[in-house]
Short mmCIF file of C-alpha atoms in Angstrom, two decimals:
data_model
loop_
_atom_site.label_atom_id
_atom_site.label_comp_id
_atom_site.label_asym_id
_atom_site.label_seq_id
_atom_site.Cartn_x
_atom_site.Cartn_y
_atom_site.Cartn_z
CA MET A 5 -62.07 -8.76 -19.49
CA GLU A 6 -58.53 -10.01 -18.70
CA LYS A 7 -55.66 -7.50 -18.90
CA ASN A 8 -54.05 -9.14 -21.96
CA GLU A 9 -57.38 -9.15 -23.84
CA ILE A 10 -57.83 -5.37 -23.78
CA PRO A 11 -57.10 -3.86 -27.22
CA VAL A 12 -55.07 -0.75 -26.48
CA LEU A 13 -54.38 -0.08 -30.15
CA SER A 14 -56.65 -1.25 -32.96
CA LEU A 15 -56.36 -0.92 -36.72
CA THR A 16 -59.47 -1.63 -38.75
CA GLY A 17 -59.51 -2.03 -42.53
CA VAL A 18 -56.36 0.06 -42.97
CA SER A 19 -55.19 0.55 -46.57
CA LYS A 20 -52.46 2.78 -47.96
CA ARG A 21 -51.27 3.60 -51.47
CA PHE A 22 -48.18 5.42 -52.69
CA ALA A 23 -48.26 6.69 -56.27
CA GLY A 24 -51.00 4.21 -57.03
CA VAL A 25 -49.10 1.24 -55.57
CA ARG A 26 -50.79 -0.50 -52.64
CA ALA A 27 -48.54 -0.72 -49.59
CA LEU A 28 -51.29 -1.97 -47.25
CA THR A 29 -54.58 -3.62 -48.09
CA ASP A 30 -57.45 -3.89 -45.59
CA VAL A 31 -55.30 -4.64 -42.53
CA SER A 32 -57.18 -5.19 -39.27
CA LEU A 33 -55.07 -5.83 -36.20
CA ASP A 34 -55.12 -5.12 -32.49
CA VAL A 35 -52.47 -4.89 -29.78
CA ARG A 36 -53.55 -5.75 -26.27
CA ALA A 37 -52.48 -4.43 -22.89
CA GLY A 38 -49.68 -6.40 -21.31
CA GLU A 39 -48.73 -8.43 -24.38
CA VAL A 40 -45.98 -8.48 -26.98
CA LEU A 41 -47.30 -8.71 -30.53
CA ALA A 42 -44.56 -9.65 -32.99
CA LEU A 43 -44.92 -8.30 -36.52
CA MET A 44 -43.17 -10.31 -39.22
CA GLY A 45 -42.90 -10.23 -43.01
CA GLU A 46 -40.42 -9.78 -45.81
CA ASN A 47 -39.02 -6.37 -46.66
CA GLY A 48 -41.76 -4.65 -48.62
CA ALA A 49 -44.50 -6.58 -46.83
CA GLY A 50 -45.87 -3.38 -45.27
CA LYS A 51 -44.46 -3.47 -41.74
CA SER A 52 -42.78 -0.06 -41.94
CA THR A 53 -45.83 1.55 -43.53
CA LEU A 54 -48.01 0.16 -40.74
CA LEU A 55 -45.69 1.57 -38.06
CA ARG A 56 -45.61 4.96 -39.79
CA ILE A 57 -49.39 5.11 -39.78
CA VAL A 58 -49.43 4.24 -36.06
CA ASN A 59 -46.77 6.91 -35.49
CA GLY A 60 -48.64 9.65 -37.39
CA ASP A 61 -46.10 9.88 -40.24
CA HIS A 62 -48.75 8.74 -42.74
CA GLN A 63 -52.53 8.81 -42.79
CA PRO A 64 -54.47 5.75 -43.97
CA ASP A 65 -56.34 6.08 -47.26
CA GLU A 66 -59.01 3.78 -45.89
CA GLY A 67 -59.84 2.39 -42.46
CA HIS A 68 -59.07 3.91 -39.07
CA VAL A 69 -56.93 3.63 -35.93
CA GLU A 70 -58.29 3.47 -32.39
CA LEU A 71 -56.50 4.04 -29.09
CA ASP A 72 -58.31 2.59 -26.07
CA GLY A 73 -61.42 2.20 -28.24
CA VAL A 74 -61.48 5.83 -29.37
CA PRO A 75 -60.76 6.69 -33.06
CA VAL A 76 -57.63 8.81 -33.43
CA HIS A 77 -56.28 10.81 -36.36
CA HIS A 78 -52.67 11.62 -35.50
CA THR A 79 -51.34 14.05 -38.07
CA SER A 80 -47.76 13.99 -36.79
CA PRO A 81 -45.39 11.87 -34.70
CA ALA A 82 -45.58 14.55 -32.00
CA ALA A 83 -49.35 14.04 -31.74
CA ALA A 84 -48.95 10.25 -31.53
CA HIS A 85 -46.21 10.67 -28.93
CA HIS A 86 -48.41 12.95 -26.84
CA ALA A 87 -51.15 10.31 -26.95
CA GLY A 88 -48.78 7.68 -25.55
CA ILE A 89 -47.57 5.93 -28.73
CA ARG A 90 -43.84 5.39 -29.18
CA VAL A 91 -42.23 3.91 -32.30
CA ILE A 92 -38.53 3.20 -31.76
CA ALA A 93 -36.84 3.32 -35.15
CA GLN A 94 -34.27 0.84 -36.43
CA GLU A 95 -31.99 3.69 -37.55
CA PRO A 96 -31.23 5.86 -34.48
CA GLU A 97 -31.51 9.62 -34.89
CA ILE A 98 -28.75 10.78 -32.59
CA ILE A 99 -27.76 14.45 -32.16
CA PRO A 100 -23.97 14.22 -32.57
CA HIS A 101 -22.82 17.32 -30.66
CA VAL A 102 -24.84 16.89 -27.42
CA ASP A 103 -24.45 14.31 -24.65
CA VAL A 104 -26.45 11.18 -23.91
CA ALA A 105 -28.68 12.95 -21.39
CA GLU A 106 -29.79 15.56 -23.90
CA ASN A 107 -30.28 12.89 -26.57
CA VAL A 108 -32.47 10.81 -24.25
CA PHE A 109 -34.64 13.77 -23.20
CA ALA A 110 -34.67 15.51 -26.60
CA GLY A 111 -37.90 17.48 -26.81
CA ALA A 112 -38.56 17.21 -23.09
CA LEU A 113 -35.43 18.55 -21.41
CA PRO A 114 -35.66 19.32 -17.66
CA ASN A 115 -35.63 23.01 -16.83
CA ARG A 116 -34.88 25.11 -13.78
CA GLY A 117 -37.28 27.97 -14.12
CA ARG A 118 -36.98 29.08 -17.73
CA LEU A 119 -33.41 27.81 -18.09
CA PHE A 120 -32.29 24.38 -19.22
CA SER A 121 -30.39 22.58 -16.47
CA ARG A 122 -27.69 20.29 -17.87
CA ALA A 123 -26.88 19.01 -14.39
CA ALA A 124 -30.53 18.08 -13.80
CA ALA A 125 -30.69 16.40 -17.21
CA ARG A 126 -27.62 14.29 -16.49
CA ARG A 127 -28.85 13.40 -13.01
CA GLN A 128 -32.25 12.31 -14.31
CA ALA A 129 -30.73 10.47 -17.27
CA ARG A 130 -28.31 8.61 -15.02
CA GLN A 131 -31.16 7.46 -12.77
CA PHE A 132 -33.41 6.63 -15.74
CA ILE A 133 -30.70 4.57 -17.45
CA ALA A 134 -29.92 2.72 -14.22
CA ASP A 135 -33.60 1.96 -13.60
CA LEU A 136 -33.87 0.40 -17.06
CA GLY A 137 -30.74 -1.72 -16.59
CA PHE A 138 -28.30 -0.01 -18.98
CA ALA A 139 -26.04 1.75 -16.43
CA ASP A 140 -23.00 -0.33 -17.42
CA VAL A 141 -23.60 0.17 -21.13
CA ILE A 142 -24.24 3.89 -21.64
CA PRO A 143 -21.91 6.71 -20.44
CA VAL A 144 -24.23 9.62 -19.68
CA ASP A 145 -21.59 12.28 -20.36
CA ALA A 146 -20.56 10.94 -23.79
CA LEU A 147 -21.44 12.96 -26.88
CA GLY A 148 -23.69 11.45 -29.51
CA ARG A 149 -20.86 11.20 -32.05
CA GLN A 150 -18.77 9.17 -29.58
CA LEU A 151 -21.33 6.37 -29.21
CA SER A 152 -20.95 2.94 -30.78
CA PRO A 153 -23.74 1.60 -33.04
CA ALA A 154 -25.07 -0.47 -30.15
CA GLN A 155 -25.03 2.50 -27.76
CA ARG A 156 -26.80 4.66 -30.34
CA GLN A 157 -29.54 2.04 -30.60
CA ILE A 158 -29.93 1.88 -26.83
CA VAL A 159 -30.19 5.69 -26.61
CA GLU A 160 -32.95 5.54 -29.24
CA ILE A 161 -34.76 2.94 -27.12
CA LEU A 162 -34.35 5.00 -23.94
CA ARG A 163 -35.70 8.11 -25.67
CA GLY A 164 -38.79 6.18 -26.72
CA LEU A 165 -39.50 5.12 -23.15
CA THR A 166 -39.54 8.59 -21.59
CA GLY A 167 -42.90 9.82 -20.36
CA LYS A 168 -45.79 7.39 -19.93
CA PRO A 169 -46.20 5.30 -23.08
CA ARG A 170 -49.33 3.22 -23.69
CA VAL A 171 -47.97 1.49 -26.79
CA VAL A 172 -44.29 0.89 -27.62
CA ALA A 173 -43.24 -0.42 -31.04
CA PHE A 174 -39.69 -1.70 -31.52
CA ASP A 175 -38.44 -1.89 -35.12
CA GLU A 176 -35.52 -4.38 -35.36
CA PRO A 177 -34.11 -3.17 -32.00
CA THR A 178 -31.39 -5.82 -31.62
CA SER A 179 -29.67 -5.51 -35.01
CA SER A 180 -26.55 -3.95 -33.44
CA LEU A 181 -26.79 -5.23 -29.84
CA SER A 182 -24.62 -7.83 -28.12
CA ASP A 183 -26.18 -10.88 -26.47
CA HIS A 184 -25.82 -9.21 -23.05
CA GLU A 185 -27.55 -6.05 -24.28
CA VAL A 186 -30.31 -8.15 -25.86
CA ASP A 187 -30.88 -9.84 -22.50
CA ILE A 188 -31.23 -6.44 -20.82
CA LEU A 189 -33.64 -5.28 -23.53
CA PHE A 190 -35.80 -8.39 -23.19
CA ALA A 191 -35.91 -7.97 -19.41
CA LEU A 192 -37.06 -4.40 -20.04
CA ILE A 193 -39.77 -5.59 -22.45
CA ASP A 194 -40.93 -8.11 -19.84
CA ARG A 195 -41.25 -5.21 -17.40
CA LEU A 196 -43.27 -3.19 -19.90
CA ARG A 197 -45.57 -6.15 -20.39
CA ALA A 198 -45.99 -6.56 -16.63
CA GLU A 199 -46.95 -2.87 -16.39
CA GLY A 200 -49.76 -3.37 -18.90
CA ILE A 201 -48.06 -1.59 -21.80
CA ALA A 202 -48.84 -2.93 -25.26
CA VAL A 203 -45.66 -3.83 -27.17
CA VAL A 204 -45.23 -4.31 -30.91
CA TYR A 205 -41.98 -6.08 -31.81
CA VAL A 206 -40.69 -6.16 -35.39
CA SER A 207 -37.84 -8.56 -36.12
CA HIS A 208 -36.56 -11.02 -38.71
CA ARG A 209 -34.96 -13.17 -36.01
CA MET A 210 -37.08 -16.22 -35.32
CA LYS A 211 -35.43 -17.13 -32.01
CA GLU A 212 -36.09 -13.63 -30.67
CA ILE A 213 -39.71 -13.80 -31.78
CA PHE A 214 -40.38 -17.08 -30.00
CA ARG A 215 -38.49 -15.88 -26.94
CA ILE A 216 -40.39 -12.63 -26.45
CA ALA A 217 -43.75 -12.71 -28.28
CA ASP A 218 -47.22 -13.68 -27.06
CA ARG A 219 -48.77 -13.48 -30.54
CA ILE A 220 -47.25 -13.26 -34.01
CA ALA A 221 -48.84 -11.36 -36.92
CA VAL A 222 -47.56 -11.95 -40.46
CA LEU A 223 -47.83 -9.53 -43.36
CA ARG A 224 -47.28 -10.47 -47.00
CA ASP A 225 -47.54 -8.08 -49.93
CA GLY A 226 -49.29 -5.50 -47.75
CA ALA A 227 -52.00 -7.86 -46.49
CA LEU A 228 -52.40 -9.57 -43.13
CA VAL A 229 -51.89 -13.30 -43.72
CA GLY A 230 -52.74 -14.32 -40.17
CA VAL A 231 -52.11 -14.02 -36.43
CA ARG A 232 -50.89 -16.98 -34.39
CA PRO A 233 -50.30 -17.49 -30.64
CA ALA A 234 -46.53 -17.92 -30.32
CA GLY A 235 -46.94 -21.18 -28.42
CA GLU A 236 -49.13 -22.67 -31.15
CA THR A 237 -46.99 -22.09 -34.25
CA SER A 238 -43.54 -22.94 -35.58
CA GLU A 239 -40.74 -21.49 -37.69
CA ASP A 240 -41.88 -23.61 -40.63
CA GLU A 241 -45.42 -22.27 -40.47
CA LEU A 242 -44.27 -18.65 -40.18
CA VAL A 243 -41.92 -19.03 -43.15
CA ARG A 244 -44.75 -20.52 -45.23
CA MET A 245 -46.97 -17.59 -44.25
CA MET A 246 -44.27 -15.04 -45.16
CA VAL A 247 -42.94 -16.46 -48.41
CA GLY A 248 -45.28 -19.25 -49.42
CA ARG A 249 -42.72 -22.08 -49.16
CA ASP A 250 -41.15 -24.34 -46.53
CA LEU A 251 -37.95 -23.56 -44.62
CA ASP A 252 -36.18 -26.65 -46.01
CA ALA A 253 -36.83 -25.44 -49.56
CA MET A 254 -34.56 -22.45 -48.89
CA PHE A 255 -31.49 -24.73 -48.74
CA GLN A 256 -31.35 -26.35 -52.15
CA ARG A 257 -27.78 -27.62 -52.59
CA THR A 258 -26.64 -29.24 -55.80
CA GLY A 259 -24.48 -32.24 -55.07
CA HIS A 260 -20.95 -32.09 -56.54
CA GLU A 261 -17.42 -33.08 -55.65
CA PRO A 262 -15.18 -30.28 -54.34
CA GLY A 263 -12.11 -29.50 -56.44
CA GLU A 264 -8.56 -28.53 -55.54
CA VAL A 265 -7.67 -26.93 -52.22
CA VAL A 266 -7.96 -23.13 -52.51
CA LEU A 267 -7.18 -22.13 -48.91
CA SER A 268 -5.09 -24.05 -46.41
CA LEU A 269 -4.31 -22.83 -42.91
CA GLU A 270 -1.85 -24.68 -40.69
CA ASP A 271 -1.37 -23.74 -37.03
CA VAL A 272 -2.32 -20.11 -37.68
CA THR A 273 -1.97 -17.98 -34.57
CA THR A 274 -2.86 -14.32 -34.06
CA ASP A 275 -3.52 -12.22 -30.97
CA ASP A 276 -7.03 -13.73 -30.87
CA VAL A 277 -6.79 -17.28 -32.28
CA SER A 278 -4.34 -20.14 -31.71
CA ASP A 279 -3.12 -23.04 -33.85
CA VAL A 280 -6.02 -22.97 -36.32
CA SER A 281 -5.79 -25.47 -39.19
CA LEU A 282 -8.43 -25.87 -41.90
CA THR A 283 -8.89 -26.19 -45.66
CA VAL A 284 -11.46 -24.92 -48.15
CA ARG A 285 -11.72 -26.43 -51.65
CA GLN A 286 -13.07 -25.23 -54.99
CA GLY A 287 -16.86 -25.40 -55.02
CA GLU A 288 -17.00 -26.17 -51.29
CA ILE A 289 -18.88 -24.32 -48.55
CA VAL A 290 -17.14 -24.56 -45.20
CA ALA A 291 -19.04 -23.05 -42.27
CA LEU A 292 -17.33 -21.68 -39.16
CA ALA A 293 -19.60 -22.28 -36.18
CA GLY A 294 -19.20 -21.38 -32.53
CA LEU A 295 -20.48 -19.18 -29.75
CA VAL A 296 -19.95 -15.40 -29.57
CA GLY A 297 -16.29 -14.72 -28.81
CA ALA A 298 -15.08 -18.03 -30.27
CA GLY A 299 -12.72 -16.20 -32.64
CA ARG A 300 -14.45 -16.80 -35.97
CA SER A 301 -14.55 -13.17 -37.16
CA GLU A 302 -11.02 -12.63 -35.86
CA LEU A 303 -9.80 -15.55 -37.95
CA ALA A 304 -11.52 -14.15 -41.05
CA LYS A 305 -9.83 -10.78 -40.54
CA ALA A 306 -6.46 -12.50 -40.23
CA ILE A 307 -7.00 -14.34 -43.51
CA VAL A 308 -7.74 -11.07 -45.34
CA GLY A 309 -4.80 -9.21 -43.81
CA ASP A 310 -6.76 -6.97 -41.47
CA VAL A 311 -4.89 -8.31 -38.41
CA PRO A 312 -1.39 -9.83 -38.41
CA ILE A 313 -0.70 -13.57 -38.31
CA ARG A 314 1.95 -14.18 -35.63
CA SER A 315 2.83 -17.74 -36.61
CA GLY A 316 1.65 -20.61 -38.78
CA THR A 317 1.20 -20.78 -42.53
CA MET A 318 -1.47 -19.78 -45.04
CA VAL A 319 -1.46 -21.25 -48.54
CA LEU A 320 -3.73 -19.79 -51.24
CA GLN A 321 -4.10 -21.65 -54.53
CA GLY A 322 -0.87 -23.55 -53.90
CA LYS A 323 1.22 -20.52 -52.91
CA ARG A 324 2.34 -19.73 -49.39
CA ILE A 325 1.25 -16.19 -48.71
CA ARG A 326 1.07 -13.65 -45.90
CA MET A 327 -1.29 -10.71 -46.25
CA LYS A 328 -0.02 -7.34 -45.12
CA SER A 329 -3.34 -5.58 -45.77
CA PRO A 330 -6.85 -6.21 -47.12
CA THR A 331 -5.63 -4.74 -50.44
CA ASP A 332 -3.22 -7.67 -50.72
CA ALA A 333 -6.11 -10.07 -50.14
CA VAL A 334 -8.22 -8.51 -52.90
CA ARG A 335 -5.32 -8.71 -55.35
CA ALA A 336 -4.68 -12.33 -54.36
CA GLY A 337 -8.28 -13.30 -55.16
CA ILE A 338 -10.01 -13.16 -51.77
CA GLY A 339 -13.34 -11.41 -51.23
CA PHE A 340 -14.64 -10.56 -47.76
CA ALA A 341 -18.11 -9.47 -46.66
CA PRO A 342 -17.72 -8.48 -42.96
CA GLU A 343 -20.36 -8.85 -40.28
CA GLU A 344 -20.78 -5.07 -39.84
CA ARG A 345 -21.66 -4.26 -43.45
CA LYS A 346 -22.74 -0.68 -42.69
CA ALA A 347 -19.60 0.20 -40.77
CA GLU A 348 -17.01 -1.88 -42.64
CA ALA A 349 -18.29 -2.75 -46.13
CA LEU A 350 -20.60 -0.05 -47.49
CA ILE A 351 -20.19 3.63 -48.29
CA LEU A 352 -23.66 4.52 -47.07
CA ASP A 353 -23.92 7.94 -48.68
CA ARG A 354 -22.80 6.75 -52.10
CA GLY A 355 -24.88 5.00 -54.70
CA VAL A 356 -25.29 1.36 -55.65
CA ARG A 357 -23.00 1.91 -58.67
CA ASP A 358 -20.09 3.23 -56.59
CA ASN A 359 -20.44 0.47 -53.99
CA VAL A 360 -20.65 -2.42 -56.45
CA SER A 361 -17.76 -1.27 -58.66
CA LEU A 362 -15.48 -0.34 -55.76
CA ALA A 363 -13.32 -3.48 -55.89
CA SER A 364 -13.18 -3.52 -59.72
CA LEU A 365 -12.07 0.05 -60.44
CA ARG A 366 -8.55 -0.93 -61.46
CA ARG A 367 -9.96 -3.28 -64.12
CA LEU A 368 -12.48 -0.67 -65.26
CA SER A 369 -9.91 2.15 -65.52
CA LYS A 370 -7.47 3.29 -68.14
CA LEU A 371 -4.91 6.00 -67.44
CA ARG A 372 -6.65 6.54 -64.05
CA PHE A 373 -9.98 7.33 -65.70
CA VAL A 374 -12.93 5.00 -65.05
CA ASN A 375 -14.72 3.77 -68.16
CA GLN A 376 -18.18 4.77 -67.01
CA ARG A 377 -19.96 2.85 -69.76
CA ALA A 378 -18.20 -0.37 -68.75
CA GLU A 379 -18.84 0.40 -65.08
CA ARG A 380 -22.55 0.90 -65.62
CA ALA A 381 -22.78 -2.28 -67.72
CA LEU A 382 -21.01 -4.27 -64.98
CA VAL A 383 -23.17 -2.90 -62.19
CA SER A 384 -26.37 -3.28 -64.22
CA ARG A 385 -25.60 -6.96 -64.81
CA PHE A 386 -25.33 -7.70 -61.11
CA VAL A 387 -28.24 -5.48 -60.09
CA ASP A 388 -30.38 -7.54 -62.48
CA SER A 389 -28.95 -10.98 -61.66
CA LEU A 390 -29.12 -10.47 -57.89
CA ARG A 391 -32.46 -8.65 -58.11
CA ILE A 392 -31.24 -5.66 -56.12
CA LYS A 393 -34.27 -3.48 -55.50
CA ALA A 394 -33.30 0.17 -55.96
CA PRO A 395 -34.90 3.01 -57.97
CA SER A 396 -31.60 3.55 -59.80
CA MET A 397 -27.89 2.77 -59.64
CA GLU A 398 -27.38 6.15 -57.99
CA GLN A 399 -29.67 5.35 -55.03
CA HIS A 400 -27.69 5.77 -51.79
CA VAL A 401 -27.26 2.36 -50.17
CA ARG A 402 -28.24 3.87 -46.81
CA LYS A 403 -31.83 3.89 -48.08
CA LEU A 404 -31.88 0.23 -49.13
CA SER A 405 -33.25 -2.62 -47.04
CA GLY A 406 -30.84 -4.88 -45.17
CA GLY A 407 -31.25 -7.63 -47.73
CA ASN A 408 -30.52 -5.32 -50.64
CA GLN A 409 -27.52 -3.82 -48.84
CA GLN A 410 -26.11 -7.31 -48.41
CA LYS A 411 -26.73 -8.06 -52.09
CA VAL A 412 -24.75 -4.92 -52.99
CA VAL A 413 -21.80 -6.28 -50.95
CA LEU A 414 -22.13 -9.66 -52.67
CA ALA A 415 -22.34 -8.01 -56.08
CA ARG A 416 -19.05 -6.21 -55.41
CA TRP A 417 -17.26 -9.52 -54.92
CA LEU A 418 -19.07 -11.41 -57.66
CA ALA A 419 -17.81 -8.72 -60.02
CA ARG A 420 -14.24 -9.54 -58.92
CA GLU A 421 -14.75 -13.32 -59.38
CA PRO A 422 -12.70 -14.23 -56.29
CA ALA A 423 -11.19 -17.68 -55.81
CA LEU A 424 -12.20 -17.52 -52.13
CA LEU A 425 -15.15 -15.61 -50.70
CA ILE A 426 -15.50 -15.16 -46.93
CA LEU A 427 -18.99 -14.22 -45.72
CA ASP A 428 -19.36 -13.19 -42.06
CA GLU A 429 -23.02 -13.44 -40.93
CA PRO A 430 -24.29 -13.05 -44.53
CA THR A 431 -27.99 -12.92 -43.58
CA ARG A 432 -27.90 -10.93 -40.32
CA GLY A 433 -30.75 -8.38 -40.28
CA VAL A 434 -32.16 -9.80 -43.53
CA ASP A 435 -35.76 -10.90 -44.02
CA VAL A 436 -36.73 -14.47 -44.87
CA GLY A 437 -37.36 -13.81 -48.56
CA ALA A 438 -33.98 -12.10 -49.02
CA LYS A 439 -32.34 -14.94 -47.08
CA ALA A 440 -33.64 -17.44 -49.60
CA GLU A 441 -32.22 -15.34 -52.45
CA ILE A 442 -28.83 -15.02 -50.71
CA TYR A 443 -28.73 -18.78 -50.12
CA GLY A 444 -29.38 -19.25 -53.84
CA ILE A 445 -26.50 -16.89 -54.68
CA ILE A 446 -24.17 -18.81 -52.34
CA ASN A 447 -25.18 -22.12 -53.92
CA ARG A 448 -24.58 -20.80 -57.45
CA LEU A 449 -21.15 -19.51 -56.41
CA ALA A 450 -20.22 -22.96 -55.10
CA GLU A 451 -21.48 -24.55 -58.32
CA SER A 452 -19.26 -22.19 -60.31
CA GLY A 453 -16.19 -23.35 -58.36
CA THR A 454 -15.80 -20.54 -55.83
CA ALA A 455 -14.48 -21.65 -52.44
CA LEU A 456 -16.66 -20.25 -49.65
CA LEU A 457 -15.91 -19.80 -45.96
CA ILE A 458 -19.07 -18.77 -44.13
CA ILE A 459 -19.43 -17.59 -40.54
CA SER A 460 -22.92 -17.84 -39.09
CA SER A 461 -24.48 -17.85 -35.64
CA GLU A 462 -27.71 -19.38 -36.98
CA LEU A 463 -27.33 -23.14 -36.65
CA PRO A 464 -30.08 -24.00 -39.19
CA GLU A 465 -28.18 -21.82 -41.68
CA VAL A 466 -24.89 -23.57 -40.90
CA ILE A 467 -26.46 -27.00 -41.29
CA GLY A 468 -28.43 -26.09 -44.39
CA LEU A 469 -25.53 -24.52 -46.31
CA ALA A 470 -22.33 -26.28 -45.32
CA ASP A 471 -20.46 -29.15 -46.93
CA ARG A 472 -18.28 -29.22 -43.81
CA ILE A 473 -18.60 -27.51 -40.44
CA VAL A 474 -15.55 -26.33 -38.49
CA VAL A 475 -16.42 -25.46 -34.89
CA MET A 476 -14.37 -22.97 -32.85
CA LYS A 477 -14.17 -22.34 -29.13
CA ASP A 478 -11.93 -19.87 -27.27
CA GLY A 479 -9.93 -19.05 -30.39
CA ARG A 480 -9.21 -22.68 -31.33
CA VAL A 481 -10.78 -25.31 -33.56
CA SER A 482 -12.60 -27.71 -31.24
CA GLY A 483 -13.74 -30.10 -33.96
CA GLU A 484 -15.03 -30.69 -37.46
CA LEU A 485 -18.35 -32.16 -38.58
CA PRO A 486 -19.75 -33.32 -41.91
CA ALA A 487 -22.72 -31.81 -43.75
CA ARG A 488 -26.11 -32.26 -42.10
CA ALA A 489 -24.69 -32.57 -38.60
CA THR A 490 -27.17 -31.84 -35.83
CA GLU A 491 -27.44 -28.71 -33.71
CA GLU A 492 -26.64 -30.85 -30.66
CA GLN A 493 -23.35 -32.03 -32.22
CA ILE A 494 -22.33 -28.47 -33.10
CA LEU A 495 -23.18 -27.13 -29.64
CA ALA A 496 -21.33 -30.02 -27.97
CA LEU A 497 -18.14 -28.92 -29.77
CA ALA A 498 -18.82 -25.21 -29.25
CA MET A 499 -19.20 -25.72 -25.51
CA SER A 500 -16.73 -28.57 -24.99
CA GLU A 501 -14.18 -28.36 -22.20
CA ASN A 502 -11.59 -30.26 -24.22
CA GLU A 503 -10.84 -30.21 -27.91
CA ILE A 504 -12.65 -32.99 -29.73
CA GLU A 505 -11.54 -34.39 -33.06
CA GLU A 506 -14.35 -35.47 -35.36
CA GLU A 507 -13.36 -36.08 -38.93
CA ALA A 508 -15.85 -35.33 -41.67
CA SER A 509 -16.92 -38.52 -43.38
#
């Protein structure tokens, strides 16, 4: 039998219920030595439950798990870890008051005799991190609380690779990583594959899946829909398997003429962008496209007053204006959903109610007291209309899926009824089903007359949503394209050596 045909981990007829609700139904799946099996599906499809069963967090109600052909009954993550199974969580569990070395080797710290040796731990960690390619990314001496979100994720990955794993499962590992860090991670996964380790890779990002996976398994509503060789399937087929409809059906735009100009920038210059001019009209979706570092997010932050505009003019609804702070932007009728929603938009340890009503408290208050009945009515309306899945309004947003967290951010701004809404990577880390719902929300906002400026790194998203596409490169606008431009046209402007003028027809 060839190396990549050996089933290292097998699940047979696995089913799981929680409070009578089926989370998994008769799932049979194997992971082979030296391959990467991608696991895809909407939030709620059963991916997390499957990983928790593999990791020993849950026991199947029916069916069984085999490791190297032998049935196993891991009753704890420690037992699964000892057997050679590693599940690297999407949310890193970092010990804040100890350094990177101790975080990496947590539970298996090097000793000298009976005493823990910090020097030995740091020496081993430094060598381990260098061997895996992250020497320039992770400072070994830094404390857990000093790490960036990307560094925290990398430490979680490093911890999972200590010892001698037989199976490694990555759950959305790139959600906070830069392109360079993703490249290092994928080189590491290639090495694991070459060493005969079985890899399970969970992600919503299609390009990553096709770049790294050998086979792709799709779950829907707790059942296995099918498994496809990565080279014999397509994005369209995977989307149909996950949500039961075609990719093109997700971008249903209603044709209408844009109204008056809401936002006009002329020769706007900041520390990061230069001489940017653009307009956004009522009911129009303008997409900002470009490569990483092109200045798109920096421009958005200048518009909302988060960074100062050094020169140039900004006109909002016919009035020349200069924002001194994001508070000024909110009062002027601008909403902003930043790329880093967890770090910059959400109060993770507060409930849905507090997060949705945050930008509307002045309107909901009288004599500095919030009208709680009005607040609950407002939040309830948007929880229902956006189909935010949460047990209650008081559910901490930390515990919601990425798609539902993004809907909470959108609900906050819909409640304010902004004239201009800026969305930076609105579907990053969101599953395909939630993407379709967010696209529908964006379309309805445009129909209602809201002006939308959207930043996205996903070219199909840019093309599918935009009425006009403004492309940036090196902090400048390199060109403008009409709706339904091609990926090649966008990339030509994003990578052009000279600025190119292409007027939207």
